[in-house]
C-alpha positions as a Markdown table, in Angstrom:
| # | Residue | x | y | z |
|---|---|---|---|---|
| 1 | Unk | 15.0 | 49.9 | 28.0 |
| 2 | Unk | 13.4 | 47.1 | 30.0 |
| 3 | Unk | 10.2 | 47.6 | 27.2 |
| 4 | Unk | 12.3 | 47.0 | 24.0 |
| 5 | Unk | 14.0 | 43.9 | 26.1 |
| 6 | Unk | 10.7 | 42.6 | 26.6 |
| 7 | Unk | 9.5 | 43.0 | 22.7 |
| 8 | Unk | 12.7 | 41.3 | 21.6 |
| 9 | Unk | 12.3 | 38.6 | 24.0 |
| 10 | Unk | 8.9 | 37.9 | 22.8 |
| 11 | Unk | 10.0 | 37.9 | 19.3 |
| 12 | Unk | 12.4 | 36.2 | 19.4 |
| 13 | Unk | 10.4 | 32.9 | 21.2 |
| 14 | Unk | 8.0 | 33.4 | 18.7 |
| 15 | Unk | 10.4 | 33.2 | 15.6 |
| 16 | Unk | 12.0 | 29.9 | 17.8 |
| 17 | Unk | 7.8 | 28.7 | 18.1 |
| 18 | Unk | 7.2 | 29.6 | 14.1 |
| 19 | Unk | 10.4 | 28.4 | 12.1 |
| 20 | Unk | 12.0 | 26.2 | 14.7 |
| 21 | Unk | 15.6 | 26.1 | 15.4 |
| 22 | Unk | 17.9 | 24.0 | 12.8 |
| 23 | Unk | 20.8 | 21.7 | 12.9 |
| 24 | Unk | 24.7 | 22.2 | 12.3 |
| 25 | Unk | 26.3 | 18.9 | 12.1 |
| 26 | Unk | 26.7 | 18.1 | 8.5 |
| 27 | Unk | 23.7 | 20.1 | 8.2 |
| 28 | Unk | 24.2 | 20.9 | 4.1 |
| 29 | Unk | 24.6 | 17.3 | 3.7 |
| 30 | Unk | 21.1 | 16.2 | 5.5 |
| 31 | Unk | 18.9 | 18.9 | 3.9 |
| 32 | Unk | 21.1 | 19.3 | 0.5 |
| 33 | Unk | 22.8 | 22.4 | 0.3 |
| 34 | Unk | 26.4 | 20.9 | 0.1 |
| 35 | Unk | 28.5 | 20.8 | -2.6 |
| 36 | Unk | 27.8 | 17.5 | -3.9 |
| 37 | Unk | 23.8 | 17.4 | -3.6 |
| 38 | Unk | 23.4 | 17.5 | -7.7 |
| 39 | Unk | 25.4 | 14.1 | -7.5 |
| 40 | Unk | 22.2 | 12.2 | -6.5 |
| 41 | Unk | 20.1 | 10.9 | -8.8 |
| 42 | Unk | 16.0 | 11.6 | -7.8 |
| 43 | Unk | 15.4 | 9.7 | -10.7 |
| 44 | Unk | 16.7 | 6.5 | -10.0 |
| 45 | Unk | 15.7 | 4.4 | -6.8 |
| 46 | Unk | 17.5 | 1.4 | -5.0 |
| 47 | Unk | 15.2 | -0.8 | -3.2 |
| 48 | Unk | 16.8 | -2.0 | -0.1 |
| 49 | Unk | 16.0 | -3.1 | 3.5 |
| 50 | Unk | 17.3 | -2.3 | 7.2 |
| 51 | Unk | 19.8 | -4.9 | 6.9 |
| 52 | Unk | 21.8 | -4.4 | 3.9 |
| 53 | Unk | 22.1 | -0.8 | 4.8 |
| 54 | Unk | 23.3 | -1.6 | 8.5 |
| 55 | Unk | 25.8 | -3.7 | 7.0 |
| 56 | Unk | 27.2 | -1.1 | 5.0 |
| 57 | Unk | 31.2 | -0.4 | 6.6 |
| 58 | Unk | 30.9 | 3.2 | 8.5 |
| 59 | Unk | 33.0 | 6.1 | 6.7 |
| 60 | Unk | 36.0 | 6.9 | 8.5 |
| 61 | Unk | 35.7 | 10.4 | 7.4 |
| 62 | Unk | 32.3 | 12.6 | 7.1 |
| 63 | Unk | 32.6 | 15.8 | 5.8 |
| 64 | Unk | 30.5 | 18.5 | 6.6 |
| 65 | Unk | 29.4 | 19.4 | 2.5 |
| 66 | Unk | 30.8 | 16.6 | 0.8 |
| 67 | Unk | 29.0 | 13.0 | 0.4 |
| 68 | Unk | 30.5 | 10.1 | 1.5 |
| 69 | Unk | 30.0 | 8.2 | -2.1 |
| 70 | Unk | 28.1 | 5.8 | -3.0 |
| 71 | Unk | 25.9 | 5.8 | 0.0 |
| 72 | Unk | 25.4 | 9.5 | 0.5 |
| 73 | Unk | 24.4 | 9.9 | -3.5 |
| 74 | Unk | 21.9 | 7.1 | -3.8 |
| 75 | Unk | 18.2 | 7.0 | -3.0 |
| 76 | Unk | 17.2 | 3.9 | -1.5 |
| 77 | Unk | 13.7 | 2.7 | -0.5 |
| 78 | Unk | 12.7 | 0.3 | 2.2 |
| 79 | Unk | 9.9 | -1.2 | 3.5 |
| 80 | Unk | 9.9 | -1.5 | 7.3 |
| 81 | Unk | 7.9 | -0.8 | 10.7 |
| 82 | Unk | 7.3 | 2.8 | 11.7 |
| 83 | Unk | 7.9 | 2.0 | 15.7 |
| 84 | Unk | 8.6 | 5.6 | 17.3 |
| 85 | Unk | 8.3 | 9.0 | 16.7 |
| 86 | Unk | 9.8 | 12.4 | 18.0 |
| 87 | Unk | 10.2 | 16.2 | 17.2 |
| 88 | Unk | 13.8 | 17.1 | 17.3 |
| 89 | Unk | 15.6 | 20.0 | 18.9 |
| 90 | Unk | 16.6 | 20.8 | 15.5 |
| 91 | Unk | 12.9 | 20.4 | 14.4 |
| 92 | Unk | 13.7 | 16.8 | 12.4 |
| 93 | Unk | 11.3 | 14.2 | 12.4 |
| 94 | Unk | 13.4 | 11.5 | 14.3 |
| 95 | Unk | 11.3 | 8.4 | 12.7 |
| 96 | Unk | 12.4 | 5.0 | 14.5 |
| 97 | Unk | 12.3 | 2.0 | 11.6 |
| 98 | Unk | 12.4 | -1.8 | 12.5 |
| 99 | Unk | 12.7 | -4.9 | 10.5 |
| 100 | Unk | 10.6 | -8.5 | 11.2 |
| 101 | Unk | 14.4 | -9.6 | 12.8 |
| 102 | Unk | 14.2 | -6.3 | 15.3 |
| 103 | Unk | 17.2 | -4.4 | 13.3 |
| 104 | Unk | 16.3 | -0.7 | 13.5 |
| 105 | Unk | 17.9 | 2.5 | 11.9 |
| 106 | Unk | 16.7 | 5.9 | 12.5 |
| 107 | Unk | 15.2 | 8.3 | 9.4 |
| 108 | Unk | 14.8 | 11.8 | 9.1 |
| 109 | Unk | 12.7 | 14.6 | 7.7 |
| 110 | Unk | 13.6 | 17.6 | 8.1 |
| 111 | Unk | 11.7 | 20.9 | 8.6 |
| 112 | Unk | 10.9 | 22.9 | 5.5 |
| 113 | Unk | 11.9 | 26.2 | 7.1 |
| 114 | Unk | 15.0 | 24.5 | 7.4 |
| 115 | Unk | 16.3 | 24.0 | 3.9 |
| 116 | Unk | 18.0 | 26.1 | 2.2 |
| 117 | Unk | 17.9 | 27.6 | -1.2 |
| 118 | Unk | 18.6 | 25.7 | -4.2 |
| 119 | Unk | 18.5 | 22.6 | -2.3 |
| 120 | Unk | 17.2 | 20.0 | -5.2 |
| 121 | Unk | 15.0 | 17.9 | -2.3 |
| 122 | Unk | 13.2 | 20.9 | -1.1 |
| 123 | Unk | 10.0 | 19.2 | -2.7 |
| 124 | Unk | 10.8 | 15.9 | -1.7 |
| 125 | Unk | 11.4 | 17.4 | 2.2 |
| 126 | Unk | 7.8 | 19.1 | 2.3 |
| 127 | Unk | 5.8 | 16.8 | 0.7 |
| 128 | Unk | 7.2 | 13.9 | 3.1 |
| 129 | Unk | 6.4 | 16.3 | 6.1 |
| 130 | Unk | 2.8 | 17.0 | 4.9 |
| 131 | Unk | 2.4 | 12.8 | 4.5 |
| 132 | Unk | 3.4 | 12.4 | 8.0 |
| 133 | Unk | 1.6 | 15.4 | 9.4 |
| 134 | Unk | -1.9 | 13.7 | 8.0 |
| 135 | Unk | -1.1 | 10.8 | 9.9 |
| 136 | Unk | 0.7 | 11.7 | 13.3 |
| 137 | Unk | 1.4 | 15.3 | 15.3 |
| 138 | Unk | 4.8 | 14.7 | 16.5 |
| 139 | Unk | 6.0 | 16.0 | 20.2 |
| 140 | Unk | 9.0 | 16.2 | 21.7 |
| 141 | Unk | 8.3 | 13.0 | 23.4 |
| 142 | Unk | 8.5 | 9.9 | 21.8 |
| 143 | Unk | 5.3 | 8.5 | 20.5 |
| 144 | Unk | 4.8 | 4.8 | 19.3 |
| 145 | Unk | 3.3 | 3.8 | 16.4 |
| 146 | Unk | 4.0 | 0.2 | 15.2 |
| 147 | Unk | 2.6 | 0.6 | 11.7 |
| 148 | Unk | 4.1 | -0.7 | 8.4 |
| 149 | Unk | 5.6 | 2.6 | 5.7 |
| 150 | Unk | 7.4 | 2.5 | 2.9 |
| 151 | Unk | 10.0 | 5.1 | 3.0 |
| 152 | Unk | 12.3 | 7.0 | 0.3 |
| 153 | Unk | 15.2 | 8.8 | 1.3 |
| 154 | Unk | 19.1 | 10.1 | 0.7 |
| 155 | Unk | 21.2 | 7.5 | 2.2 |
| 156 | Unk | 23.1 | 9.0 | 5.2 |
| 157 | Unk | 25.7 | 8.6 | 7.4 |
| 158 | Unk | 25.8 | 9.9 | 11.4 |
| 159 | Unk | 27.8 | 10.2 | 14.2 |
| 160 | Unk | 26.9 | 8.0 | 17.2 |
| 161 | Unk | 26.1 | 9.8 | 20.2 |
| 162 | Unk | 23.5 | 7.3 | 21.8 |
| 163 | Unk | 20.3 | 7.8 | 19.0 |
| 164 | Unk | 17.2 | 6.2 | 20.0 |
| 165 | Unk | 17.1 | 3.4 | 17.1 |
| 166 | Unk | 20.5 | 4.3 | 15.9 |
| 167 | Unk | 21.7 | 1.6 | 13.4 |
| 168 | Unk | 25.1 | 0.3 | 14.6 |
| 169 | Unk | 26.7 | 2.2 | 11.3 |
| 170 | Unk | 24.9 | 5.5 | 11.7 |
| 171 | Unk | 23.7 | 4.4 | 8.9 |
| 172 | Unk | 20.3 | 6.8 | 8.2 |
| 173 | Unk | 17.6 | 7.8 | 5.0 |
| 174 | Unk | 18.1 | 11.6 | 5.8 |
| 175 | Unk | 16.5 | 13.6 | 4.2 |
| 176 | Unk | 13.2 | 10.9 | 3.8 |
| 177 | Unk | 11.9 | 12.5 | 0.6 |
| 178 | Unk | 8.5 | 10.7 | 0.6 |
| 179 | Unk | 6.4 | 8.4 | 3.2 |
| 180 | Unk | 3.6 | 6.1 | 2.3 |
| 181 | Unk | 1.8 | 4.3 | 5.2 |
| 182 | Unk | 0.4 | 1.2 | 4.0 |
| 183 | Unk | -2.9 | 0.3 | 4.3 |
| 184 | Unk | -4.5 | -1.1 | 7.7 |
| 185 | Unk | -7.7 | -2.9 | 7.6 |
| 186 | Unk | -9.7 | -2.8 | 10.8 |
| 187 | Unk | -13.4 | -3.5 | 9.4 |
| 188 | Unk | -15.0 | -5.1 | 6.6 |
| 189 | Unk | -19.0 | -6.0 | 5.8 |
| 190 | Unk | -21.5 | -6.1 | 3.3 |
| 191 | Unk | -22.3 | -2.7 | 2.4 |
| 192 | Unk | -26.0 | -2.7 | 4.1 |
| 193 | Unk | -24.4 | -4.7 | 7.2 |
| 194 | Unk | -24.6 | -8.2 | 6.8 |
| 195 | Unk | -21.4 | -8.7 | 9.1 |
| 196 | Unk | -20.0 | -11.8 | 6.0 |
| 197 | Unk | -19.7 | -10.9 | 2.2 |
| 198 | Unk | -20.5 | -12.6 | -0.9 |
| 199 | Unk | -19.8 | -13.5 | -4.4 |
| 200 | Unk | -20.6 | -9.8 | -6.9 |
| 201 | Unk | -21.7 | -8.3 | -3.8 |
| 202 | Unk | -20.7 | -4.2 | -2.5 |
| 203 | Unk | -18.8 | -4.4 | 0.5 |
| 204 | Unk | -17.3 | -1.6 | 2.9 |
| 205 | Unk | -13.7 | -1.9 | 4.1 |
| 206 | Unk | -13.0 | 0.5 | 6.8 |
| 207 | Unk | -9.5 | 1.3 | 8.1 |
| 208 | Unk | -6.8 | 3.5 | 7.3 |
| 209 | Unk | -5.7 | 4.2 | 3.6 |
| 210 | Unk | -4.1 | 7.6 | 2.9 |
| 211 | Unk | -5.0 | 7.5 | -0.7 |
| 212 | Unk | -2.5 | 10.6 | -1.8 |
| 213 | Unk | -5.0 | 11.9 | -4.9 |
| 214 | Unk | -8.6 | 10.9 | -3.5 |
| 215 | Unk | -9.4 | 14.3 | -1.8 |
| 216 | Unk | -11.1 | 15.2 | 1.6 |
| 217 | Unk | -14.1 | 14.0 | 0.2 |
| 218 | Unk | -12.9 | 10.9 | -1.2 |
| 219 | Unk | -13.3 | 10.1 | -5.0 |
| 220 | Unk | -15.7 | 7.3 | -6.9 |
| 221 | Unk | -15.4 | 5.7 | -10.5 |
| 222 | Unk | -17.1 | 8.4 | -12.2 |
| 223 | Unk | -15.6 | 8.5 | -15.5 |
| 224 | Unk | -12.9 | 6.1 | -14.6 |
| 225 | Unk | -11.2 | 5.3 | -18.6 |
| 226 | Unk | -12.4 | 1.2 | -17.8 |
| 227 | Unk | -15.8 | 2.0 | -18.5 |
| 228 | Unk | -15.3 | 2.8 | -22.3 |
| 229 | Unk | -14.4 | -1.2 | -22.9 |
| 230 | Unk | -17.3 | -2.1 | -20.8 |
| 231 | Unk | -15.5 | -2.9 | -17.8 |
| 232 | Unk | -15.5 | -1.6 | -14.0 |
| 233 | Unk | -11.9 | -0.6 | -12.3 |
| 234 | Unk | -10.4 | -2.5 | -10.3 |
| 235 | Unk | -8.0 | 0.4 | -9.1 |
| 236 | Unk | -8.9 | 4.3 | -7.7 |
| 237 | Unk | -5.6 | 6.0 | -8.3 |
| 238 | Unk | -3.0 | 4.0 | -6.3 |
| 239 | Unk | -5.9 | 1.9 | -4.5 |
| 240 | Unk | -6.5 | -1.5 | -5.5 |
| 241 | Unk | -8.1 | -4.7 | -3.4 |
| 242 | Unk | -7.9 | -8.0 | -4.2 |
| 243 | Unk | -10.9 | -10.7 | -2.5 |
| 244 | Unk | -9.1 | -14.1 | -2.3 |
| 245 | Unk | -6.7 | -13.2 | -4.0 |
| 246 | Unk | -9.0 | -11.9 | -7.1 |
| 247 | Unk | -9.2 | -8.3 | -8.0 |
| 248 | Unk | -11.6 | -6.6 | -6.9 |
| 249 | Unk | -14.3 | -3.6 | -8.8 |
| 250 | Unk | -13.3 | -0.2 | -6.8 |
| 251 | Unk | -15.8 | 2.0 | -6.8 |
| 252 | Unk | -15.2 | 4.2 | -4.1 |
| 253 | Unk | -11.7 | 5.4 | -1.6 |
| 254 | Unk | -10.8 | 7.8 | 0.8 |
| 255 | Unk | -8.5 | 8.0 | 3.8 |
| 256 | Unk | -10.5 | 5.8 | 5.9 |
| 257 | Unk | -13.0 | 3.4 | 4.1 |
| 258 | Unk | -12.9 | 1.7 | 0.2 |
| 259 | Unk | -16.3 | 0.6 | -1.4 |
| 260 | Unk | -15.8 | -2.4 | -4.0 |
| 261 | Unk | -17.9 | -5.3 | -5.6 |
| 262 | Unk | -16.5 | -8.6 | -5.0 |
| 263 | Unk | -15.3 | -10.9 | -8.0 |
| 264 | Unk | -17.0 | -13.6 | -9.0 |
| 265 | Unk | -15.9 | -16.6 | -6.5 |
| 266 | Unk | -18.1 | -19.7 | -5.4 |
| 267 | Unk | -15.3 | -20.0 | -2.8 |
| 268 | Unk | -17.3 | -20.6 | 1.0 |
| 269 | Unk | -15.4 | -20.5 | 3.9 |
| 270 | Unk | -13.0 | -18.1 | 5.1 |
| 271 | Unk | -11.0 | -15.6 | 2.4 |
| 272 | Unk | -8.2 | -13.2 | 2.6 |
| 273 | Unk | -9.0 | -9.6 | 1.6 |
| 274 | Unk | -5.9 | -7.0 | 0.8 |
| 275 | Unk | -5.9 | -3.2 | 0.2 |
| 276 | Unk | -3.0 | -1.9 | -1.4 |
| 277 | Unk | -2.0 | 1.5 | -1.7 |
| 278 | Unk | 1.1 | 2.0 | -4.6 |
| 279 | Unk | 3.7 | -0.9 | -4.0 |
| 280 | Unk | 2.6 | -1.1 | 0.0 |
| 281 | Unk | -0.2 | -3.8 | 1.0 |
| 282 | Unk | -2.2 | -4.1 | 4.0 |
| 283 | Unk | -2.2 | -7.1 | 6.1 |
| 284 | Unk | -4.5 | -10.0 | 5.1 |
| 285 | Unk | -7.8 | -9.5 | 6.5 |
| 286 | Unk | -9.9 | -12.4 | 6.9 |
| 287 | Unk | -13.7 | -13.1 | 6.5 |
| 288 | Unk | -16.2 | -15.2 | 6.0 |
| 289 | Unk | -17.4 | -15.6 | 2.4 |
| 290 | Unk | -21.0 | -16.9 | 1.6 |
| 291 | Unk | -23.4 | -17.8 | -1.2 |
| 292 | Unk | -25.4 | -14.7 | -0.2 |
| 293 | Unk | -25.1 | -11.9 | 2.4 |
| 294 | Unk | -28.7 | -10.3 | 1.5 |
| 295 | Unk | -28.9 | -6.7 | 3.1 |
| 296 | Unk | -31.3 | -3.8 | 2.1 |
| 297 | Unk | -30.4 | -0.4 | 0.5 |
| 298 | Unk | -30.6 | 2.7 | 2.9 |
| 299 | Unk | -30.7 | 6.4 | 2.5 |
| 300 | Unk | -27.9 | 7.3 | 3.8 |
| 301 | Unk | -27.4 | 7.3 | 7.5 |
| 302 | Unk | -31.3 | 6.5 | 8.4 |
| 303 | Unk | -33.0 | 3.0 | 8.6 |
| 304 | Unk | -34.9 | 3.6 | 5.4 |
| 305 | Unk | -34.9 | 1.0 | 2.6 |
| 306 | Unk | -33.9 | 2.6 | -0.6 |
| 307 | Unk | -37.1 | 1.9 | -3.0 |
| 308 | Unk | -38.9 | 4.5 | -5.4 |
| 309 | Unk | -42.9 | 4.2 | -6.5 |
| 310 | Unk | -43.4 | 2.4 | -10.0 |
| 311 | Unk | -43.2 | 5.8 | -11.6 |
| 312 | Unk | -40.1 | 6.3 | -10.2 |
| 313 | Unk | -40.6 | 9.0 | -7.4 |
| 314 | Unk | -38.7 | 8.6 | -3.9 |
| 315 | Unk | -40.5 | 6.4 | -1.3 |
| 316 | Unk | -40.2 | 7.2 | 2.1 |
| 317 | Unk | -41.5 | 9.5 | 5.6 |
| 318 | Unk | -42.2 | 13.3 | 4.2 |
| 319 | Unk | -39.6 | 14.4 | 6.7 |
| 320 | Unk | -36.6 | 13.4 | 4.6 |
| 321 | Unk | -37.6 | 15.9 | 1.8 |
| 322 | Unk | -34.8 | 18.4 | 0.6 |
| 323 | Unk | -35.2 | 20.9 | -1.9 |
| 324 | Unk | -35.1 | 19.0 | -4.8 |
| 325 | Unk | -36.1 | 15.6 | -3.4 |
| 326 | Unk | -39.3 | 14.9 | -2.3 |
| 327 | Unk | -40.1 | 11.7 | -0.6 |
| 328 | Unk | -43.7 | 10.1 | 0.1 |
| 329 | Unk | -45.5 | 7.3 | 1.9 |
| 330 | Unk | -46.1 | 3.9 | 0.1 |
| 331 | Unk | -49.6 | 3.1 | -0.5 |
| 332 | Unk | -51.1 | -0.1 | 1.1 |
| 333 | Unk | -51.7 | -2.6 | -2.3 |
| 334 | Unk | -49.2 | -0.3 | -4.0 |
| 335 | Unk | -46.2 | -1.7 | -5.9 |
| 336 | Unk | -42.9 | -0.4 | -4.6 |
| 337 | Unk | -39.5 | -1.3 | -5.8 |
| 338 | Unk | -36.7 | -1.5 | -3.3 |
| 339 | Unk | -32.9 | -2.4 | -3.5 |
| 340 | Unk | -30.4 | -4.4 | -2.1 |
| 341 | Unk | -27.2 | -6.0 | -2.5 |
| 342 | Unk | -26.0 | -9.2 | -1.5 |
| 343 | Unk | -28.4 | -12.0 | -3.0 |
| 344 | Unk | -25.9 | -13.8 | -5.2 |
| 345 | Unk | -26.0 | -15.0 | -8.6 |
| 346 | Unk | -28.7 | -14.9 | -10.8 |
| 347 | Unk | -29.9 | -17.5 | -13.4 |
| 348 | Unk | -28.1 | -15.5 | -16.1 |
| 349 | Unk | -24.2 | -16.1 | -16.2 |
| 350 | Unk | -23.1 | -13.2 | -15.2 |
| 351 | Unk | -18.8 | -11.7 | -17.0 |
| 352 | Unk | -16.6 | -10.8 | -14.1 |
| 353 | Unk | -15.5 | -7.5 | -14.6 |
| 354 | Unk | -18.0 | -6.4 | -16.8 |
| 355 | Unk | -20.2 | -2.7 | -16.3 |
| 356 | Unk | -23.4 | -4.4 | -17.0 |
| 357 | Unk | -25.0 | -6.9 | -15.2 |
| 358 | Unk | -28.7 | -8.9 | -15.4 |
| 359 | Unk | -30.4 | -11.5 | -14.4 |
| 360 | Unk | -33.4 | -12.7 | -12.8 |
| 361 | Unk | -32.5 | -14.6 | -9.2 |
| 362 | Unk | -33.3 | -18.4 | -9.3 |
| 363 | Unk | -36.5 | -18.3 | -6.6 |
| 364 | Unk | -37.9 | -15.2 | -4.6 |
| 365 | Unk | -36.8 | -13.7 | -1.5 |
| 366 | Unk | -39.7 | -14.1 | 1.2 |
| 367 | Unk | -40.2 | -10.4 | 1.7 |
| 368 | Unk | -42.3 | -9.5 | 5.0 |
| 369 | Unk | -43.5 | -5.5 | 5.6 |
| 370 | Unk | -44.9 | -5.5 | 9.1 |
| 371 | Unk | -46.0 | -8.4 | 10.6 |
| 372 | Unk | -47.7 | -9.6 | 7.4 |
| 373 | Unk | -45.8 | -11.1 | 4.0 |
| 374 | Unk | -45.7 | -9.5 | 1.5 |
| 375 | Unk | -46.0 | -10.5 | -2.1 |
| 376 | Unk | -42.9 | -10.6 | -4.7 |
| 377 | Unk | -43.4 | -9.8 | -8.1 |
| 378 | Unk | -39.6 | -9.3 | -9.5 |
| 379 | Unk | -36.4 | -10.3 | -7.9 |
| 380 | Unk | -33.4 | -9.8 | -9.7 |
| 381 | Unk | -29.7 | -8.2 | -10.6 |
| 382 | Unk | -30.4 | -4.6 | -12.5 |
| 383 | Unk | -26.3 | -3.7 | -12.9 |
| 384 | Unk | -23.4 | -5.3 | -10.9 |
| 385 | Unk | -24.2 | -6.4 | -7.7 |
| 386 | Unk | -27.2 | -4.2 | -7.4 |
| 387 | Unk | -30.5 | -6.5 | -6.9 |
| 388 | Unk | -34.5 | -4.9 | -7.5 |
| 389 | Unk | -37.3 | -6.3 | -5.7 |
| 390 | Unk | -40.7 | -5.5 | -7.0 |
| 391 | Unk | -43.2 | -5.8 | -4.1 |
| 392 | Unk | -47.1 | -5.0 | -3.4 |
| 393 | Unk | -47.3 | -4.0 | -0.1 |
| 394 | Unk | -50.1 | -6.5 | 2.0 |
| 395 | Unk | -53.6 | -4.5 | 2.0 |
| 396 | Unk | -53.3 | -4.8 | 5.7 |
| 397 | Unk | -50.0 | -2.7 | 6.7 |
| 398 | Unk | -50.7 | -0.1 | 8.7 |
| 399 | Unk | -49.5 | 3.3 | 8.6 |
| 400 | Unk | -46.1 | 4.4 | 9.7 |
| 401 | Unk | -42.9 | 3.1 | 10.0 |
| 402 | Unk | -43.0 | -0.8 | 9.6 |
| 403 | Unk | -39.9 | -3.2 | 9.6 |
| 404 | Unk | -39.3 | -5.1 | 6.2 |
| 405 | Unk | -37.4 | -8.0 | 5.9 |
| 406 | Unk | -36.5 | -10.7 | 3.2 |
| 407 | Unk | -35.1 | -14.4 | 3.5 |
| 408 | Unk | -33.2 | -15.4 | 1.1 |
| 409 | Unk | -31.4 | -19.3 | 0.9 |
| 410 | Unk | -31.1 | -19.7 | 4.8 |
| 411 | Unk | -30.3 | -15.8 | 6.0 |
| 412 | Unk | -32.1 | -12.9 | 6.4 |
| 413 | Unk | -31.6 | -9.1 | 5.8 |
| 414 | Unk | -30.3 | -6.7 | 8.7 |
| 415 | Unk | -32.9 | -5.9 | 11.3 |
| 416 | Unk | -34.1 | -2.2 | 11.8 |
| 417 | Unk | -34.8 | -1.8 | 8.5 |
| 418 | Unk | -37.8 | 0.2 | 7.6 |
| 419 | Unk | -40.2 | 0.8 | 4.7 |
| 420 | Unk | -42.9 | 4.0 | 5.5 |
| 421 | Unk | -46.7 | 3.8 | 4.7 |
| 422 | Unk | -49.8 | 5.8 | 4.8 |
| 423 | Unk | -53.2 | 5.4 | 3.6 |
């Protein structure tokens, strides 16, 4: 007897660890099982903010599978500060909103495992879960987060018993049928690492994006419709950025980093740059934009300038060969091309927007491989915001890994960069 006590005991914690244990107040009402949950409308959304719905008069009466109408039939959607966070006892995510005047209101999302059948916001319930799963791992101790989300859900109303965030109403989004966190920028710089950006130049914004259809590996412009009138996208599924207040070319997004050429602007000085994901923006993130912010190419993660030979076969240290790629030494007197990004307009007027771009630059960079300087045959844009330098490497350069640099009108390209050579 004390065996089979011991198995049930054990399952039984781990069906409470698996599915979790579920609410009872008004419980068909939060997860929409009751008998008025085909009275909301998924198709139709009320925009709406902390403070109207915290204003709303507070039911006298709330039924345990009826909706108190119209609140508890609507779908509103705010935009508001995710604060806190916990994992309820009746495995809700209790999600803690505030507004810029410090109103807050609590809303839910509830566990999958527990909605019933034939609930119509069973989809709605997991794929909200999922979105905040990506971002944050809940516990059963508050967490704070202090980011900006946009939040739809059913429009609720709860009994006070001393919620954390509670809105004086009970006023509540439960069930929260989708979360989008907006964008946060935390980084931005010319994509070979000059720390400002330029006018048509690739830069790398780093932060925190959620793009919903980008992938684990992210997703770039291949194919993107826009290229079939000639022009470059300026939005990646929902991601779009705008550079001082002008839209910006995307060419790449994930969760955590967007790649896009900036519009054509002679604007110096300090510039606002915004990502926005959907309907939800990021906060303005400032930087300095200049006439050029000249940086090399690399291969990936190493310090090796991108450049080919003139019959276009990789350049670079044997090591980096792969199957399929072979890379090999420049020549002393040979001409190499390299690529960068960053050296700002060319003497050719160049269409914002437009997939093609040409141009030779007005003077040459000074280009130095080594210690000694080299000479610059070509120097010019090849497509947008992509520039090719044609250079014969100085007779003199000696074999190995040597630095290479170029100055271009008052700066100079990132240090560390290198350019390989053998006899």
């Amino acid at each position: 007897m004390k065996s089979v006590l011991h198995v049930a005991t054990v399952l039984a914690a781990l069906s409470i660890n698996s599915l979790g244990q579920c609410g009872v107040e008004r419980w068909p009402v939060k997860t929409g099982t009751d008998a008025d949950s085909k009275l909301v409308s998924l198709n139709s959304v009320t925009p709406t903010t902390i403070a109207n719905l915290a204003a709303l008069p507070a039911p006298s009466n709330k039924p345990n599978n009826n909706r108190v109408q119209p609140t508890e039939t609507t779908l509103f959607v705010l935009n508001a500060t995710l604060t806190e966070f916990k994992l309820e006892d009746d495995s809700d995510y209790h999600l803690v909103l505030s507004d810029p005047a410090g109103k807050t209101m609590i809303v839910e999302i509830p566990s999958p495992n527990c909605v019933g059948s034939g609930s119509p916001f069973t989809a709605g319930i997991a794929n909200a879960r999922s979105e905040f799963d990506a971002r944050f791992k809940p516990t059963t101790s508050f967490k704070t987060a202090n980011v900006p989300v946009q939040v739809k859900g059913v429009g609720f109303f709860d009994f006070l018993h001393g919620q954390t965030g509670v809105a004086p109403n009970g006023i509540e989004l439960h069930p929260v049928l989708d979360i989008i966190f907006a964008p946060t920028i935390t980084s931005v710089n010319t994509a070979g690492g000059f720390p400002d950006i330029a006018q048509n130049g690739w830069i790398e914004i780093k932060g925190l994006f959620a793009p919903s259809d980008a992938g684990p590996n992210g997703m770039t412009w291949d194919g993107a419709r826009e290229f079939a009138d000639g022009k470059m996208p300026i939005q990646l599924g929902n991601i779009s950025v705008k550079v001082n207040g002008k839209p910006a070319a995307v060419y790449y997004i994930s969760e955590t980093q967007i790649n896009v050429l900036t519009p054509l602007d002679a604007t110096q000085g300090p510039v606002t740059i915004v990502a926005t994901n959907g309907t939800s923006s990021s906060a303005p993130f400032t930087k300095t934009l200049r006439a050029v912010a000249p940086s090399f190419l690399l291969f990936g993660a190493s310090k090796y300038v991108v450049a080919t030979h003139a019959d276009g076969s990789l350049l670079g240290p044997a090591s980096m060969s792969v199957p399929g790629f072979s890379f090999t030494p420049a020549q002393p007197g040979e001409t190499v091309i390299c690529y960068a990004i960053g050296f700002g307009l060319p003497t050719t007027a160049l269409v914002d927007g437009s997939a093609t771009q040409s141009g030779v630059l007005p003077v040459l960079p000074v280009v130095h491989i080594g210690t000694a300087s080299a000479t610059v045959e070509f120097a010019g844009v090849i497509s947008p915001g992509v520039y090719q330098f044609n250079i014969v490497v100085p007779p003199t350069t000696p074999d190995g890994d040597n630095a290479v640099t170029a100055n271009y009108d008052g700066f100079g390209t990132q240090a560390g960069v290198l350019l390989t050579v053998k006899h």
